[in-house]
Amino acid sequence: MAEQTNLSYLVDKYFYASQMPTMWCPGCGNGVVAMSMCRAIERLRLDMDKVIHVAGIGCAAVAHWYTKFTALQTAHGRALPSATGIKFANPELTVVVTMGDGDAAAIGGNHLIHACRRNIDVTAIVYNNFNYGMTGGQVGPTTPLGSFASTAPYGNAERPFDICSLAEAAGATYVARGAVYYVKDLISLIERGIRHKGFSLIDAVTPCVTVFGRRNKLGTPGEMFKAQRRFTVSVKKAKDMSPEELEGKLIRGVLVEKEVPEFTDEYEKIIAQAQGRGE
Amino acid sequence: MMSKARITLMKGNEACAEGAIAAGVRFFAGYPITPSNEIATIMAQRLPQLGGKFIQMEDEIGSLGAAIGAALTGVKAMDATSGPGFSLKMENLGLAAMVEVPLVLINVQRVGPSIGMATSPAQGDVMQARYGSHGDYGIIVVSPSSVQEMFDLTIKAVDFSEKYRVPVILLADQVVGHMRERLVMPPHEEIETAYRTEPSVTPDAYLPYRGDERGVSPMAKFGSPYRWYANSSSHGEESFQATSDYAISEKLIQRLTNKIEKNKKEITEVREEFLDDAEIVIVAYGCTARSARGAVLKAREEGIKAGFFRPIVLWPVPNEEIGQVADKAQAIIVPEMNMGQYVHPVREAACGKAEVVSLSKVGGLAISSNEILEKIREVVKSG
Ligand SMILES: Cc1ncc(C[n+]2csc(CCOP(=O)(O)OP(=O)(O)O)c2C)c(N)n1
């Protein structure tokens, strides 16, 4: 059977029409990320009953309000520990996590680095909009230096995290960055992340038009989508660029992909050993 | 062939771990903290032998989060902590109460506030155990006084959590956690604990938050054909957001609270001794109940008509039973290792029918029976 790409088929299969319209602002990129995740799951032909959607709190972390998977909405920043508990208790499940950048890298930052280190087979998607969308556009851990936010009225004096570098340094075995303008790539990056055995992090760059965009005079939603052509660059192109040329640019594509023993597999060995049937 | 009970000498924390295993707990997530460490140590050793899982998370928020995730997949899950760790539990305790996840949280109380004293006992978390997370919800808190009860009440806590789809706190203290006593462990096959009711309707008709006559809803395993949404936002019976529907939100909060309060008769457990003619009754729990009982015996020797009342389930409060005590007694003394916490619900339950006196001691030393006896004499004198 060929991959189903018919939009109304996908919407009907993966989303609750009863919960529409979404709470996302017109022009927001979050819907693109949520649909990319579902398309990736469609490509992988996963049994929907066995996919668990875990979320934190924020604009990003309402994607599960609309998707038809079994879901857990945790507290702000706490998606990964519960995702860890779900996957560890039942490794047969596919666990996908939706978080905002504040969710993932500020309040949930400690959980993030330890999930990377532990290498549990969970796929985390960070909807990175460079600020705290839900609470009105406060400065966050990914807000660029000098950008404006409701709590950075004179410009941000702090340097941001590059979530992908953070994940890589913490030991994540699959790290990728996508952007909603490059939606086909984004679907593939998520698909590859779910397929990857180990902890996968996908940083999905998405415009927050209403608060970040307006405050930083980034133009219309269309312009904000298109701007991703300017401030992101593919891994392939980046190879031939100098550090000066790469200054201020985010690199798109698969940044890390390596095979390392996965946590729940390792624990199975411990069970075997504890039960006296180890090697 | 009848298998026999095992009789051993054991530490309270060890008995707690044994009780959890006997009750079918097969998932433990924790973070190291004294004086609860032995529980995690044993679970790390024993669970994989039983095909269960142990994980030490990056902090206490993470460990309760992991236990919640595991419990949602259908496994009986537990977590143990103390003092500062208990404070960190409050966020995810509220999540567990809100999405109605059965699990057991052990708190081996130590001196606070803040870091306080890691190896000294206290009973300072009585109110936090009941009201520590923001908002209104129901919860069950049990209070062991002996090593045997660290075993028995852990089993009971698991049972309650599954029956009522609620987080249950075993509120122990450093004395009970670390002392060694005789423990009688019945064979595991003789130990029965509830398991959550699973839905019997078709997946389309499943309402994960529609309470039955008790207020408890069936709970489907994550990964089953019953797709559902464990929602930390205010939600209706089908689990979607209440958004700004205040009636739905009100109904939810009332059910979350009432599924415990309205089932109080089945949950309440108290120990009563020498109450028939008692004029002065000591209401004590946890390690303090041990000295309190001693004080009552000594007072009786002196001819004082003293009685003993021990709430084994602290929350919900056995107010009917305390009310009956207050009907007959002149005074109730509540000794506790805090600045006076459980004395408040006791006073409320006594409703002015008996004088309720607080005997509070803080700093890390247990209350001796002589101190309680002294208080009894004082109350007699002031008559
Ligand atoms: C413990 C806690 N602190 C603060 C909040 C308030 N809060 C809700 S969403 C949010 C930030 C969301 O920002 P981000 O994670 O970047 O996601 P976005 O809304 O931008 O998608 C905050 C601070 C909360 N719900 N819980």
XYZ file of C-alpha atoms and ligand atoms in Angstrom:
688
model
C 0.000 0.000 0.000
C 1.374 3.371 -0.970
C 1.772 6.047 1.666
C -1.445 7.947 2.271
C -0.878 11.622 1.666
C -4.478 12.679 1.187
C -5.012 15.504 3.642
C -8.620 14.841 4.575
C -7.787 11.169 5.115
C -4.928 12.124 7.439
C -6.904 14.753 9.316
C -9.719 12.309 9.862
C -7.418 9.505 10.958
C -5.185 11.498 13.278
C -7.144 14.495 14.540
C -10.348 15.117 16.491
C -12.483 17.360 14.310
C -14.633 17.972 17.398
C -11.741 19.838 19.013
C -11.162 22.155 16.057
C -10.494 24.940 15.427
C -7.202 24.716 17.267
C -6.221 27.355 19.804
C -3.172 28.271 17.718
C -3.100 31.766 16.255
C -3.597 32.202 12.519
C -0.161 31.910 10.929
C 1.360 29.872 13.755
C 3.598 27.044 12.615
C 2.609 24.558 15.318
C -0.025 22.842 13.192
C 2.635 22.104 10.577
C 4.775 20.365 13.191
C 1.836 18.377 14.604
C 0.819 17.235 11.125
C 4.434 16.380 10.290
C 4.529 14.107 13.306
C 1.341 12.360 12.184
C 2.625 11.990 8.626
C 5.804 10.442 9.982
C 3.744 7.999 12.039
C 1.638 7.247 8.963
C 4.761 6.481 6.952
C 5.957 4.132 9.678
C 2.557 2.403 9.656
C 2.459 2.332 13.437
C -0.530 0.892 15.247
C -2.157 4.044 16.634
C -3.176 2.245 19.830
C 0.491 1.713 20.621
C 1.585 5.294 20.135
C 1.550 7.396 23.294
C 1.670 11.148 22.969
C 3.130 12.874 26.019
C 3.197 16.631 26.416
C 4.300 19.354 28.747
C 2.510 22.701 28.939
C 2.486 25.596 26.491
C 1.231 26.469 23.018
C 3.216 23.613 21.521
C 2.052 21.239 24.177
C -1.564 21.348 23.138
C -0.915 19.311 19.979
C -2.168 16.270 21.891
C -5.532 17.991 22.429
C -6.155 17.363 18.767
C -4.356 14.112 17.950
C -6.183 10.813 18.370
C -3.443 9.023 20.271
C -3.602 8.024 23.898
C -2.043 11.024 25.594
C -0.686 12.291 28.860
C -0.495 15.993 29.524
C 1.924 16.487 32.390
C 2.983 19.650 34.205
C 5.120 22.339 32.536
C 8.552 20.870 31.797
C 7.719 17.404 33.083
C 6.858 15.507 29.931
C 10.121 13.578 29.688
C 10.107 11.881 33.121
C 6.610 10.505 32.538
C 7.510 9.546 28.968
C 10.478 7.700 30.471
C 8.203 5.870 32.913
C 5.807 4.858 30.132
C 8.522 3.570 27.807
C 10.457 1.839 30.592
C 7.349 0.099 31.947
C 6.223 -0.977 28.483
C 8.981 -0.851 25.854
C 6.543 -2.049 23.176
C 4.968 1.378 23.059
C 6.139 4.165 20.786
C 6.422 7.297 22.880
C 6.435 10.711 21.220
C 6.796 13.886 23.230
C 5.663 17.399 22.379
C 7.320 20.286 24.194
C 7.879 23.988 23.758
C 11.395 25.378 23.956
C 10.792 26.784 27.443
C 9.165 23.535 28.452
C 12.124 21.510 27.196
C 15.141 23.669 27.894
C 14.223 25.903 30.859
C 11.954 24.307 33.444
C 12.470 20.854 31.934
C 16.146 21.307 31.099
C 17.395 18.889 33.707
C 15.008 16.193 32.528
C 16.087 16.844 28.941
C 19.795 16.331 29.499
C 19.193 13.204 31.537
C 16.851 11.734 28.944
C 19.622 12.317 26.385
C 22.196 10.718 28.668
C 19.988 7.744 29.506
C 19.292 7.071 25.829
C 15.789 5.752 26.338
C 13.919 5.110 23.092
C 11.632 8.136 23.186
C 11.194 10.736 20.439
C 11.005 14.310 21.674
C 9.872 17.104 19.393
C 10.629 20.628 20.542
C 8.453 23.257 18.915
C 11.028 26.026 19.000
C 9.471 29.473 18.640
C 12.202 31.377 20.510
C 9.943 32.574 23.296
C 7.221 31.607 25.762
C 4.195 31.793 23.528
C 1.411 30.740 25.807
C 2.131 33.164 28.606
C 2.448 36.181 26.333
C 5.902 36.178 24.828
C 8.366 36.193 27.676
C 12.081 35.760 27.104
C 13.212 32.129 27.176
C 16.305 29.959 26.953
C 16.287 30.051 23.138
C 15.540 33.754 22.677
C 18.399 35.243 20.637
C 20.649 37.814 22.260
C 19.167 41.250 21.705
C 15.673 40.061 20.741
C 12.688 41.634 22.392
C 10.224 39.892 24.656
C 7.611 41.003 27.156
C 10.145 40.449 29.922
C 13.055 41.701 27.835
C 11.704 45.121 26.833
C 15.221 46.459 26.256
C 16.399 43.390 24.363
C 17.584 40.055 25.701
C 20.866 40.333 27.606
C 21.304 36.552 27.893
C 22.836 34.194 25.385
C 20.547 31.449 24.126
C 20.926 27.694 24.136
C 21.286 25.846 20.901
C 19.010 22.956 21.933
C 20.636 20.595 19.441
C 24.145 21.251 20.741
C 22.845 20.821 24.263
C 21.270 17.470 23.386
C 24.383 16.328 21.575
C 26.615 17.268 24.489
C 24.283 15.446 26.857
C 24.654 12.286 24.807
C 21.535 12.145 22.632
C 21.975 9.521 19.945
C 19.730 11.180 17.368
C 19.583 14.951 17.041
C 17.990 16.755 14.162
C 16.713 20.207 13.364
C 13.827 20.904 11.089
C 11.893 24.001 10.177
C 8.275 24.341 9.151
C 9.181 26.010 5.842
C 10.950 22.771 4.912
C 8.031 20.596 5.836
C 8.988 17.555 3.755
C 12.351 17.426 5.476
C 10.680 17.882 8.831
C 8.461 14.835 8.265
C 11.478 12.749 7.298
C 13.496 13.965 10.274
C 10.706 12.994 12.666
C 10.206 9.667 10.918
C 13.901 8.907 11.227
C 13.826 9.968 14.876
C 10.972 7.622 15.715
C 12.684 4.814 13.845
C 15.957 5.463 15.674
C 16.526 3.141 18.605
C 17.448 5.488 21.433
C 16.623 8.992 22.537
C 15.801 11.266 19.617
C 15.480 14.987 19.737
C 14.008 17.007 16.901
C 14.234 20.764 17.203
C 11.389 22.035 15.023
C 11.774 25.732 14.280
C 8.360 27.352 14.008
C 7.264 30.978 13.899
C 5.363 32.567 16.735
C 3.785 35.344 14.747
C 1.595 36.924 17.363
C 4.042 37.629 20.127
C 7.641 37.002 19.059
C 7.077 38.094 15.490
C 5.195 41.245 16.303
C 7.514 42.339 19.093
C 10.567 41.840 16.895
C 8.938 43.289 13.770
C 9.412 40.088 11.790
C 6.533 40.741 9.438
C 3.608 38.668 8.286
C 3.279 34.922 8.927
C 4.267 34.327 5.322
C 7.381 36.417 5.764
C 8.233 34.622 8.977
C 7.929 31.243 7.266
C 10.078 32.421 4.388
C 12.674 33.920 6.711
C 13.605 30.367 7.663
C 15.307 30.184 4.268
C 17.592 32.945 5.483
C 18.410 32.025 9.045
C 18.592 28.255 8.625
C 20.944 26.346 6.390
C 21.100 22.659 5.525
C 23.847 20.439 6.908
C 25.024 19.882 3.374
C 25.387 23.585 2.573
C 26.850 24.349 5.969
C 29.767 22.017 5.236
C 31.157 24.464 2.706
C 30.531 27.584 4.759
C 33.026 29.415 6.948
C 32.331 30.053 10.653
C 31.746 33.716 9.790
C 29.173 32.776 7.186
C 27.474 30.454 9.662
C 27.246 33.128 12.362
C 23.620 33.471 13.531
C 22.425 30.569 11.347
C 20.740 27.385 12.528
C 21.808 24.191 10.835
C 19.016 21.990 9.533
C 19.100 18.247 9.044
C 20.395 15.226 10.920
C 23.100 16.488 13.252
C 23.778 13.344 15.255
C 22.862 9.757 14.523
C 24.699 6.959 16.225
C 24.063 3.501 17.494
C 24.528 3.182 21.213
C 22.948 0.623 23.578
C 19.451 1.710 24.460
C 18.307 1.941 28.077
C 15.312 -0.419 28.120
C 17.380 -3.033 26.239
C 20.161 -2.644 28.775
C 17.696 -3.061 31.609
C 16.390 -6.268 30.054
C 19.924 -7.594 30.426
C 19.848 -6.601 34.086
C 16.587 -8.483 34.559
C 18.135 -11.540 32.920
C 21.172 -11.253 35.146
C 19.098 -10.750 38.314
C 17.062 -13.803 37.414
C 20.200 -15.857 36.941
C 19.868 -16.225 33.204
C 22.481 -13.659 32.256
C 25.479 -14.319 30.093
C 0.329 -27.716 51.102
C -0.007 -24.571 53.155
C 2.954 -22.267 52.815
C 4.043 -20.742 56.066
C 4.423 -17.191 57.208
C 7.985 -15.967 57.401
C 9.073 -14.439 60.697
C 12.126 -12.181 60.638
C 13.778 -9.246 62.288
C 13.665 -6.288 59.975
C 14.038 -2.535 59.620
C 10.877 -0.559 58.936
C 12.085 0.635 55.547
C 12.965 -2.904 54.570
C 9.521 -4.066 55.633
C 8.017 -1.324 53.491
C 9.872 -2.588 50.416
C 8.833 -6.156 51.217
C 5.228 -5.036 51.599
C 5.342 -3.281 48.245
C 6.669 -6.381 46.540
C 4.066 -8.539 48.268
C 1.372 -6.146 47.069
C 2.492 -6.518 43.471
C 4.453 -3.295 43.029
C 6.708 -3.883 40.037
C 7.931 -0.395 39.246
C 9.912 1.898 41.475
C 11.337 5.305 40.654
C 13.255 7.260 43.248
C 15.898 9.776 44.121
C 18.297 9.233 47.042
C 17.445 10.833 50.355
C 17.929 9.903 53.991
C 16.121 8.410 55.874
C 14.249 6.640 53.080
C 17.221 5.182 51.162
C 16.864 1.544 52.203
C 13.583 1.307 50.325
C 15.182 2.205 46.986
C 18.204 0.029 47.689
C 16.035 -3.032 48.182
C 13.807 -2.260 45.226
C 16.863 -1.864 42.958
C 17.984 -5.318 44.015
C 14.666 -7.136 44.113
C 12.530 -5.758 41.318
C 14.599 -7.056 38.384
C 14.598 -10.499 40.015
C 10.815 -10.373 39.683
C 10.844 -8.971 36.168
C 10.033 -5.549 37.577
C 11.756 -2.243 36.911
C 13.752 0.180 39.027
C 14.965 3.593 37.975
C 16.776 6.345 39.800
C 15.742 9.583 38.174
C 17.490 12.954 38.054
C 15.412 14.427 40.881
C 12.236 13.895 42.908
C 10.043 15.593 40.361
C 11.351 13.222 37.725
C 10.936 10.122 39.834
C 7.293 10.740 40.642
C 6.768 11.649 36.989
C 8.257 8.316 35.942
C 6.086 6.446 38.452
C 3.020 8.187 37.001
C 3.992 7.174 33.475
C 4.582 3.576 34.526
C 1.310 3.385 36.461
C -0.548 4.513 33.348
C 0.725 1.474 31.472
C -0.926 -0.777 34.035
C 1.858 -1.574 36.469
C 1.679 -0.930 40.213
C 4.199 1.823 40.867
C 5.840 3.337 43.909
C 8.226 6.106 44.908
C 9.857 6.928 48.248
C 11.293 10.118 49.644
C 11.731 12.335 52.659
C 11.923 15.999 53.756
C 13.100 18.246 50.902
C 12.216 15.506 48.437
C 8.643 15.487 49.672
C 8.360 19.191 48.886
C 9.520 18.490 45.334
C 6.888 15.773 45.006
C 4.030 18.206 45.369
C 3.842 19.211 41.698
C 3.516 15.677 40.374
C 1.402 14.594 43.326
C -1.159 17.097 42.078
C -0.812 15.628 38.577
C -1.413 12.112 39.935
C -4.476 13.329 41.841
C -5.783 15.200 38.794
C -5.372 12.457 36.216
C -6.280 9.850 38.874
C -3.216 7.678 38.733
C -2.960 4.941 41.339
C 0.459 4.924 42.960
C 2.055 4.900 46.388
C 4.399 7.579 47.677
C 6.375 6.824 50.830
C 7.523 9.738 52.969
C 9.862 8.826 55.815
C 9.589 12.092 57.704
C 12.673 13.902 58.959
C 13.196 17.243 60.648
C 12.458 20.352 58.605
C 12.025 22.980 57.394
C 14.368 22.838 54.420
C 17.306 20.447 54.883
C 16.627 20.283 58.615
C 18.085 17.098 60.076
C 18.435 14.141 57.759
C 18.662 11.414 60.359
C 16.227 12.636 62.990
C 12.507 12.002 63.055
C 9.648 14.457 62.804
C 5.958 14.527 62.005
C 6.033 17.877 60.336
C 4.552 16.845 56.974
C 1.050 15.908 58.136
C -0.619 18.939 56.600
C 1.597 18.906 53.526
C 0.657 15.282 52.897
C -2.968 16.296 52.786
C -2.859 19.766 51.287
C 0.627 20.142 49.804
C -0.220 20.461 46.125
C -2.161 23.469 44.900
C -5.896 23.263 44.378
C -8.438 20.896 45.881
C -8.296 17.136 45.604
C -8.739 14.038 47.736
C -5.913 11.861 48.960
C -5.367 9.013 51.401
C -2.596 9.127 53.994
C -1.733 6.159 56.205
C 0.484 6.274 59.255
C 2.491 3.240 60.411
C 3.644 2.871 64.011
C 5.688 -0.307 63.783
C 7.802 -2.375 61.449
C 4.867 -4.735 61.015
C 2.754 -1.807 59.910
C 5.416 -0.600 57.483
C 4.712 -3.922 55.774
C 0.952 -4.144 56.288
C 0.142 -0.525 55.528
C 2.270 -0.434 52.394
C 0.086 -3.269 51.145
C -2.978 -1.386 52.238
C -1.731 1.781 50.515
C -1.355 -0.124 47.243
C -4.826 -1.535 47.696
C -6.377 1.887 48.353
C -4.579 3.474 45.425
C -5.924 0.883 43.013
C -9.431 0.873 44.477
C -9.871 4.623 44.362
C -7.535 5.533 41.475
C -5.686 7.891 43.738
C -2.146 8.536 44.937
C -1.736 7.224 48.492
C 0.913 8.475 50.886
C 2.476 6.253 53.500
C 3.544 8.849 56.036
C 6.237 7.137 58.045
C 8.964 8.731 60.129
C 12.644 8.136 60.762
C 11.940 6.151 63.951
C 9.598 3.675 62.317
C 11.695 3.577 59.147
C 14.948 2.733 60.876
C 14.017 0.634 63.889
C 14.242 -3.129 63.840
C 11.388 -5.295 65.021
C 9.854 -8.657 64.511
C 7.976 -8.931 61.255
C 5.517 -11.614 60.278
C 5.176 -11.894 56.518
C 2.347 -14.051 55.256
C 3.049 -15.963 52.040
C 2.588 -13.661 49.052
C -0.167 -15.783 47.582
C -2.269 -15.066 50.642
C -1.950 -11.320 50.194
C -4.719 -9.818 48.141
C -4.679 -6.321 46.765
C -7.073 -4.630 44.444
C -6.255 -3.858 40.838
C -7.929 -0.909 39.144
C -11.159 -1.671 37.308
C -10.591 -1.757 33.585
C -13.281 -0.587 31.180
C -15.759 -3.164 29.928
C -17.551 -0.963 27.411
C -16.418 -0.663 23.798
C -13.484 1.710 23.241
C -15.805 4.270 21.630
C -17.978 4.405 24.726
C -15.149 4.668 27.243
C -15.299 7.698 29.533
C -12.081 7.784 31.559
C -13.426 10.376 33.996
C -17.020 9.251 34.512
C -17.189 8.181 38.140
C -19.214 5.153 39.225
C -21.403 5.308 42.325
C -18.220 5.634 44.389
C -16.892 8.391 42.153
C -14.171 6.157 40.700
C -13.752 5.624 36.958
C -12.435 2.518 35.206
C -8.895 2.944 33.966
C -7.555 1.566 30.704
C -3.910 0.691 30.247
C -1.902 2.947 27.986
C -1.354 0.976 24.815
C -4.725 -0.778 24.944
C -7.410 -0.173 22.302
C -9.007 2.218 24.790
C -7.361 5.383 23.621
C -7.748 8.046 26.228
C -6.270 11.247 27.429
C -4.799 11.646 30.916
C -5.338 15.344 31.184
C -3.759 17.639 33.760
C -6.067 20.487 32.695
C -9.586 20.666 34.070
C -11.538 18.173 32.032
C -14.905 16.571 31.467
C -15.847 12.896 31.656
C -14.531 12.219 28.160
C -11.271 13.990 29.166
C -11.256 16.994 26.848
C -10.467 20.418 28.239
C -13.124 22.199 30.247
C -11.624 25.419 28.789
C -14.031 27.884 30.348
C -16.873 25.578 31.279
C -16.944 26.182 35.014
C -19.671 23.636 35.701
C -17.478 20.841 34.301
C -14.505 22.026 36.290
C -16.564 22.251 39.486
C -17.950 18.752 39.001
C -14.451 17.373 38.518
C -13.009 18.969 41.650
C -15.947 17.773 43.701
C -15.616 14.234 42.437
C -11.839 14.179 42.994
C -12.417 15.210 46.604
C -15.573 13.241 47.287
C -14.370 9.911 45.950
C -12.263 9.860 49.119
C -14.462 11.813 51.560
C -17.668 10.003 50.630
C -16.012 6.583 50.918
C -14.549 7.400 54.290
C -16.363 4.526 56.010
C -14.492 1.967 53.905
C -11.178 3.777 54.227
C -11.079 4.733 57.892
C -9.047 2.595 60.260
C -8.428 3.421 63.901
C -7.078 1.605 66.939
C -8.987 2.183 70.168
C -7.983 0.976 73.643
C -9.242 1.723 77.158
C -11.918 4.040 75.840
C -14.954 2.687 77.718
C -14.447 4.732 80.846
C -11.786 7.098 79.569
C -11.844 10.688 80.750
C -8.620 11.687 79.055
C -7.855 10.290 75.630
C -4.550 10.462 73.828
C -4.893 10.734 70.060
C -1.542 9.810 68.578
C -0.157 8.416 65.342
C 3.120 7.179 63.858
C 6.083 6.713 66.187
C 4.479 8.974 68.794
C 1.625 6.494 69.206
C 4.114 4.045 70.699
C 5.021 6.334 73.596
C 1.421 7.477 73.862
C 0.213 3.954 74.499
C 2.927 3.506 77.133
C 1.829 6.729 78.801
C -1.779 5.534 78.893
C -0.750 2.275 80.582
C 1.291 4.183 83.182
C -1.552 6.632 83.812
C -3.922 3.711 84.338
C -1.507 2.352 86.969
C -1.833 5.695 88.736
C -5.594 5.377 88.654
C -6.125 7.956 85.920
C -8.841 6.952 83.479
C -6.788 7.402 80.322
C -7.663 6.088 76.879
C -5.820 5.578 73.614
C -6.973 6.406 70.126
C -4.784 5.952 67.056
C -5.832 6.999 63.578
C -4.090 4.531 61.263
C -5.532 6.330 58.267
C -4.766 9.993 58.997
C -6.515 11.446 55.970
C -9.448 11.303 55.456
C -9.899 12.234 59.109
C -11.952 9.755 61.150
C -14.105 12.579 62.503
C -17.048 10.410 63.421
C -14.859 8.185 65.569
C -13.090 11.164 67.140
C -16.505 12.739 67.750
C -17.581 9.646 69.670
C -14.431 9.864 71.789
C -15.176 13.510 72.492
C -18.751 12.634 73.505
C -17.458 10.643 76.455
C -14.083 12.109 77.343
C -13.375 15.378 79.077
C -10.096 16.041 77.374
C -8.142 14.864 74.366
C -4.382 15.262 74.185
C -2.688 15.209 70.783
C 1.070 14.636 71.121
C 2.933 15.113 67.845
C 6.409 15.930 66.620
C 5.496 19.218 65.013
C 4.186 22.592 66.132
C 0.636 21.244 66.246
C -0.791 19.926 62.997
C -3.155 16.988 63.426
C -4.515 18.656 66.551
C -6.517 20.909 64.228
C -8.685 18.283 62.530
C -9.012 16.540 65.901
C -10.295 19.753 67.471
C -12.679 20.236 64.601
C -13.982 16.694 64.970
C -14.319 17.061 68.751
C -16.482 20.068 68.029
C -16.168 21.575 71.500
C -17.491 18.457 73.220
C -14.104 17.788 74.815
C -11.151 20.048 75.394
C -8.405 19.336 72.862
C -4.858 19.950 74.064
C -1.753 19.978 71.901
C 1.493 18.455 73.105
C 4.025 19.510 70.572
C 7.704 18.735 70.385
C 10.061 19.656 67.574
C 13.770 19.474 66.850
C 14.289 15.775 66.295
C 13.796 14.047 69.622
C 10.902 11.633 69.912
C 8.250 12.325 72.538
C 8.741 9.989 75.497
C 5.915 8.311 77.375
C 6.962 10.211 80.474
C 6.456 13.504 78.696
C 2.993 12.418 77.663
C 2.266 11.085 81.156
C 3.332 14.445 82.573
C 0.867 16.166 80.262
C -1.886 13.764 81.305
C -1.257 14.571 84.969
C -1.261 18.277 84.196
C -4.593 18.045 82.407
C -6.042 15.998 85.289
C -4.909 18.639 87.764
C -6.325 21.529 85.811
C -9.453 19.311 85.641
C 5.276 25.283 36.962
C 4.701 26.198 35.965
N 5.284 27.385 35.768
C 4.776 28.240 34.863
C 3.690 27.900 34.112
C 3.112 28.877 33.148
N 3.423 28.544 31.762
C 2.519 27.924 30.980
S 3.091 27.686 29.435
C 4.556 28.464 29.801
C 5.640 28.698 28.799
C 5.442 28.128 27.517
O 6.551 28.426 26.713
P 7.203 27.298 25.850
O 7.480 26.105 26.674
O 8.353 27.871 25.118
O 6.036 26.865 24.865
P 5.176 27.757 23.826
O 3.965 28.246 24.573
O 6.033 28.878 23.350
O 4.830 26.787 22.771
C 4.578 28.878 31.111
C 5.710 29.589 31.724
C 3.105 26.639 34.366
N 2.028 26.207 33.700
N 3.639 25.815 35.287
